[in-house]
Amino acid sequence: MVDKRSEPHGPEQMPDRQPRPDPTDLTNQTSFRQGAASRWLVPAGVLAAVAVVLYVLAFQLQTALPAIGVVFAVVGWAMMVVAARSSIDAPVRNRRLACAMGILAVGVLAIFVLIYIVETL
């Protein structure tokens, strides 16, 4: 019988005895654990650019909400650039970028919905 307390654990274990990461767990995805910040900045830039173009087109309908939308999209993408430069640790940086991308996407969508609601009333 082997005493389990004296066996190594964590990274000291043999590779075949280490637990395998669950591929369905969101935090085990490659885009969170490693990779460059451009993996998040490029799609966010495309999202912000499309939103700005649509908001500029919405200036024909109203002024206040599209202006707020343009400012939100630009500031949201700038926030992501700052988050990408703020940390050297890839998992921390990628989690921050994912959170910022979610905020950007939800905010842009919410402003589009508000523009639609105001125009239908």
PDB file of C-alpha atoms in Angstrom:
ATOM      1  CA  MET A   1       0.000   0.000   0.000  1.00  0.00           C
ATOM      2  CA  VAL A   2       1.370   3.415  -1.012  1.00  0.00           C
ATOM      3  CA  ASP A   3       0.818   6.471   1.128  1.00  0.00           C
ATOM      4  CA  LYS A   4      -0.967   9.023  -1.096  1.00  0.00           C
ATOM      5  CA  ARG A   5       0.336  11.930   0.985  1.00  0.00           C
ATOM      6  CA  SER A   6       3.927  11.255  -0.067  1.00  0.00           C
ATOM      7  CA  GLU A   7       3.142  11.097  -3.796  1.00  0.00           C
ATOM      8  CA  PRO A   8       3.726  14.216  -5.895  1.00  0.00           C
ATOM      9  CA  HIS A   9       0.712  16.204  -6.992  1.00  0.00           C
ATOM     10  CA  GLY A  10       0.015  18.940  -9.468  1.00  0.00           C
ATOM     11  CA  PRO A  11       2.739  19.686 -12.047  1.00  0.00           C
ATOM     12  CA  GLU A  12       5.148  17.307 -10.305  1.00  0.00           C
ATOM     13  CA  GLN A  13       3.086  14.283 -11.341  1.00  0.00           C
ATOM     14  CA  MET A  14       4.002  12.197 -14.325  1.00  0.00           C
ATOM     15  CA  PRO A  15       2.230  13.457 -17.471  1.00  0.00           C
ATOM     16  CA  ASP A  16       0.162  10.295 -17.787  1.00  0.00           C
ATOM     17  CA  ARG A  17      -1.164  10.689 -14.217  1.00  0.00           C
ATOM     18  CA  GLN A  18      -2.192  14.338 -14.459  1.00  0.00           C
ATOM     19  CA  PRO A  19      -5.896  14.996 -14.851  1.00  0.00           C
ATOM     20  CA  ARG A  20      -6.911  15.918 -18.378  1.00  0.00           C
ATOM     21  CA  PRO A  21      -8.529  19.309 -18.782  1.00  0.00           C
ATOM     22  CA  ASP A  22     -12.216  19.181 -19.575  1.00  0.00           C
ATOM     23  CA  PRO A  23     -12.559  20.429 -23.183  1.00  0.00           C
ATOM     24  CA  THR A  24     -16.148  21.538 -22.566  1.00  0.00           C
ATOM     25  CA  ASP A  25     -15.127  23.889 -19.751  1.00  0.00           C
ATOM     26  CA  LEU A  26     -15.016  27.443 -21.093  1.00  0.00           C
ATOM     27  CA  THR A  27     -11.851  28.333 -19.182  1.00  0.00           C
ATOM     28  CA  ASN A  28      -9.980  25.451 -20.833  1.00  0.00           C
ATOM     29  CA  GLN A  29     -10.496  26.804 -24.341  1.00  0.00           C
ATOM     30  CA  THR A  30      -7.370  27.713 -26.274  1.00  0.00           C
ATOM     31  CA  SER A  31      -8.509  31.281 -26.823  1.00  0.00           C
ATOM     32  CA  PHE A  32      -8.462  31.825 -23.047  1.00  0.00           C
ATOM     33  CA  ARG A  33      -5.308  29.956 -22.056  1.00  0.00           C
ATOM     34  CA  GLN A  34      -2.923  31.153 -24.744  1.00  0.00           C
ATOM     35  CA  GLY A  35      -2.751  33.240 -27.876  1.00  0.00           C
ATOM     36  CA  ALA A  36      -2.208  36.778 -28.926  1.00  0.00           C
ATOM     37  CA  ALA A  37      -4.432  39.699 -28.089  1.00  0.00           C
ATOM     38  CA  SER A  38      -5.173  40.129 -31.789  1.00  0.00           C
ATOM     39  CA  ARG A  39      -7.418  37.067 -31.488  1.00  0.00           C
ATOM     40  CA  TRP A  40      -9.840  39.362 -29.629  1.00  0.00           C
ATOM     41  CA  LEU A  41      -8.939  42.808 -30.991  1.00  0.00           C
ATOM     42  CA  VAL A  42      -9.525  42.061 -34.680  1.00  0.00           C
ATOM     43  CA  PRO A  43     -13.114  40.741 -34.320  1.00  0.00           C
ATOM     44  CA  ALA A  44     -13.894  43.525 -31.848  1.00  0.00           C
ATOM     45  CA  GLY A  45     -12.541  46.078 -34.326  1.00  0.00           C
ATOM     46  CA  VAL A  46     -14.733  44.642 -37.074  1.00  0.00           C
ATOM     47  CA  LEU A  47     -17.747  44.729 -34.740  1.00  0.00           C
ATOM     48  CA  ALA A  48     -17.026  48.324 -33.745  1.00  0.00           C
ATOM     49  CA  ALA A  49     -16.475  49.402 -37.362  1.00  0.00           C
ATOM     50  CA  VAL A  50     -19.742  47.837 -38.542  1.00  0.00           C
ATOM     51  CA  ALA A  51     -21.578  49.403 -35.603  1.00  0.00           C
ATOM     52  CA  VAL A  52     -20.126  52.845 -36.316  1.00  0.00           C
ATOM     53  CA  VAL A  53     -21.139  52.614 -39.987  1.00  0.00           C
ATOM     54  CA  LEU A  54     -24.683  51.608 -39.035  1.00  0.00           C
ATOM     55  CA  TYR A  55     -24.888  54.338 -36.416  1.00  0.00           C
ATOM     56  CA  VAL A  56     -23.735  56.928 -38.965  1.00  0.00           C
ATOM     57  CA  LEU A  57     -26.484  55.718 -41.300  1.00  0.00           C
ATOM     58  CA  ALA A  58     -28.962  56.027 -38.410  1.00  0.00           C
ATOM     59  CA  PHE A  59     -28.168  59.749 -38.124  1.00  0.00           C
ATOM     60  CA  GLN A  60     -30.813  60.242 -40.829  1.00  0.00           C
ATOM     61  CA  LEU A  61     -33.431  59.020 -38.346  1.00  0.00           C
ATOM     62  CA  GLN A  62     -32.304  60.651 -35.100  1.00  0.00           C
ATOM     63  CA  THR A  63     -29.263  62.260 -33.539  1.00  0.00           C
ATOM     64  CA  ALA A  64     -28.802  61.440 -29.852  1.00  0.00           C
ATOM     65  CA  LEU A  65     -28.793  57.629 -29.770  1.00  0.00           C
ATOM     66  CA  PRO A  66     -26.565  57.145 -32.838  1.00  0.00           C
ATOM     67  CA  ALA A  67     -24.079  59.653 -31.395  1.00  0.00           C
ATOM     68  CA  ILE A  68     -24.071  57.745 -28.101  1.00  0.00           C
ATOM     69  CA  GLY A  69     -23.607  54.520 -30.078  1.00  0.00           C
ATOM     70  CA  VAL A  70     -20.615  55.848 -32.007  1.00  0.00           C
ATOM     71  CA  VAL A  71     -18.951  57.047 -28.815  1.00  0.00           C
ATOM     72  CA  PHE A  72     -19.704  53.731 -27.057  1.00  0.00           C
ATOM     73  CA  ALA A  73     -18.276  51.627 -29.905  1.00  0.00           C
ATOM     74  CA  VAL A  74     -15.076  53.680 -30.154  1.00  0.00           C
ATOM     75  CA  VAL A  75     -14.548  53.843 -26.382  1.00  0.00           C
ATOM     76  CA  GLY A  76     -15.334  50.118 -26.050  1.00  0.00           C
ATOM     77  CA  TRP A  77     -12.718  49.171 -28.616  1.00  0.00           C
ATOM     78  CA  ALA A  78     -10.193  51.556 -27.040  1.00  0.00           C
ATOM     79  CA  MET A  79     -10.920  49.876 -23.701  1.00  0.00           C
ATOM     80  CA  MET A  80     -10.025  46.552 -25.303  1.00  0.00           C
ATOM     81  CA  VAL A  81      -6.737  47.948 -26.631  1.00  0.00           C
ATOM     82  CA  VAL A  82      -5.848  49.147 -23.117  1.00  0.00           C
ATOM     83  CA  ALA A  83      -6.815  45.751 -21.662  1.00  0.00           C
ATOM     84  CA  ALA A  84      -4.629  44.004 -24.249  1.00  0.00           C
ATOM     85  CA  ARG A  85      -1.600  46.061 -23.248  1.00  0.00           C
ATOM     86  CA  SER A  86      -2.155  45.934 -19.493  1.00  0.00           C
ATOM     87  CA  SER A  87      -1.143  42.354 -18.712  1.00  0.00           C
ATOM     88  CA  ILE A  88       1.680  40.033 -19.715  1.00  0.00           C
ATOM     89  CA  ASP A  89      -0.066  36.918 -18.401  1.00  0.00           C
ATOM     90  CA  ALA A  90      -2.019  35.464 -21.364  1.00  0.00           C
ATOM     91  CA  PRO A  91      -4.912  33.818 -19.469  1.00  0.00           C
ATOM     92  CA  VAL A  92      -5.628  36.973 -17.458  1.00  0.00           C
ATOM     93  CA  ARG A  93      -5.357  39.196 -20.529  1.00  0.00           C
ATOM     94  CA  ASN A  94      -7.603  36.948 -22.620  1.00  0.00           C
ATOM     95  CA  ARG A  95     -10.267  36.791 -19.910  1.00  0.00           C
ATOM     96  CA  ARG A  96     -10.268  40.589 -19.691  1.00  0.00           C
ATOM     97  CA  LEU A  97     -10.545  40.852 -23.461  1.00  0.00           C
ATOM     98  CA  ALA A  98     -13.402  38.350 -23.553  1.00  0.00           C
ATOM     99  CA  CYS A  99     -15.261  40.304 -20.894  1.00  0.00           C
ATOM    100  CA  ALA A 100     -14.663  43.585 -22.731  1.00  0.00           C
ATOM    101  CA  MET A 101     -15.808  42.033 -26.022  1.00  0.00           C
ATOM    102  CA  GLY A 102     -19.003  40.865 -24.341  1.00  0.00           C
ATOM    103  CA  ILE A 103     -19.632  44.339 -22.938  1.00  0.00           C
ATOM    104  CA  LEU A 104     -19.009  45.870 -26.361  1.00  0.00           C
ATOM    105  CA  ALA A 105     -21.331  43.438 -28.140  1.00  0.00           C
ATOM    106  CA  VAL A 106     -24.170  43.732 -25.615  1.00  0.00           C
ATOM    107  CA  GLY A 107     -23.894  47.530 -25.480  1.00  0.00           C
ATOM    108  CA  VAL A 108     -23.899  47.928 -29.260  1.00  0.00           C
ATOM    109  CA  LEU A 109     -26.911  45.640 -29.550  1.00  0.00           C
ATOM    110  CA  ALA A 110     -28.765  47.453 -26.752  1.00  0.00           C
ATOM    111  CA  ILE A 111     -28.287  50.821 -28.462  1.00  0.00           C
ATOM    112  CA  PHE A 112     -29.530  49.372 -31.767  1.00  0.00           C
ATOM    113  CA  VAL A 113     -32.614  48.042 -29.975  1.00  0.00           C
ATOM    114  CA  LEU A 114     -33.193  51.449 -28.365  1.00  0.00           C
ATOM    115  CA  ILE A 115     -32.968  53.147 -31.762  1.00  0.00           C
ATOM    116  CA  TYR A 116     -35.493  50.663 -33.147  1.00  0.00           C
ATOM    117  CA  ILE A 117     -37.868  51.151 -30.213  1.00  0.00           C
ATOM    118  CA  VAL A 118     -37.700  54.951 -30.469  1.00  0.00           C
ATOM    119  CA  GLU A 119     -38.363  54.826 -34.212  1.00  0.00           C
ATOM    120  CA  THR A 120     -41.357  52.507 -33.872  1.00  0.00           C
ATOM    121  CA  LEU A 121     -43.078  54.700 -31.263  1.00  0.00           C
TER     122      LEU A 121
END
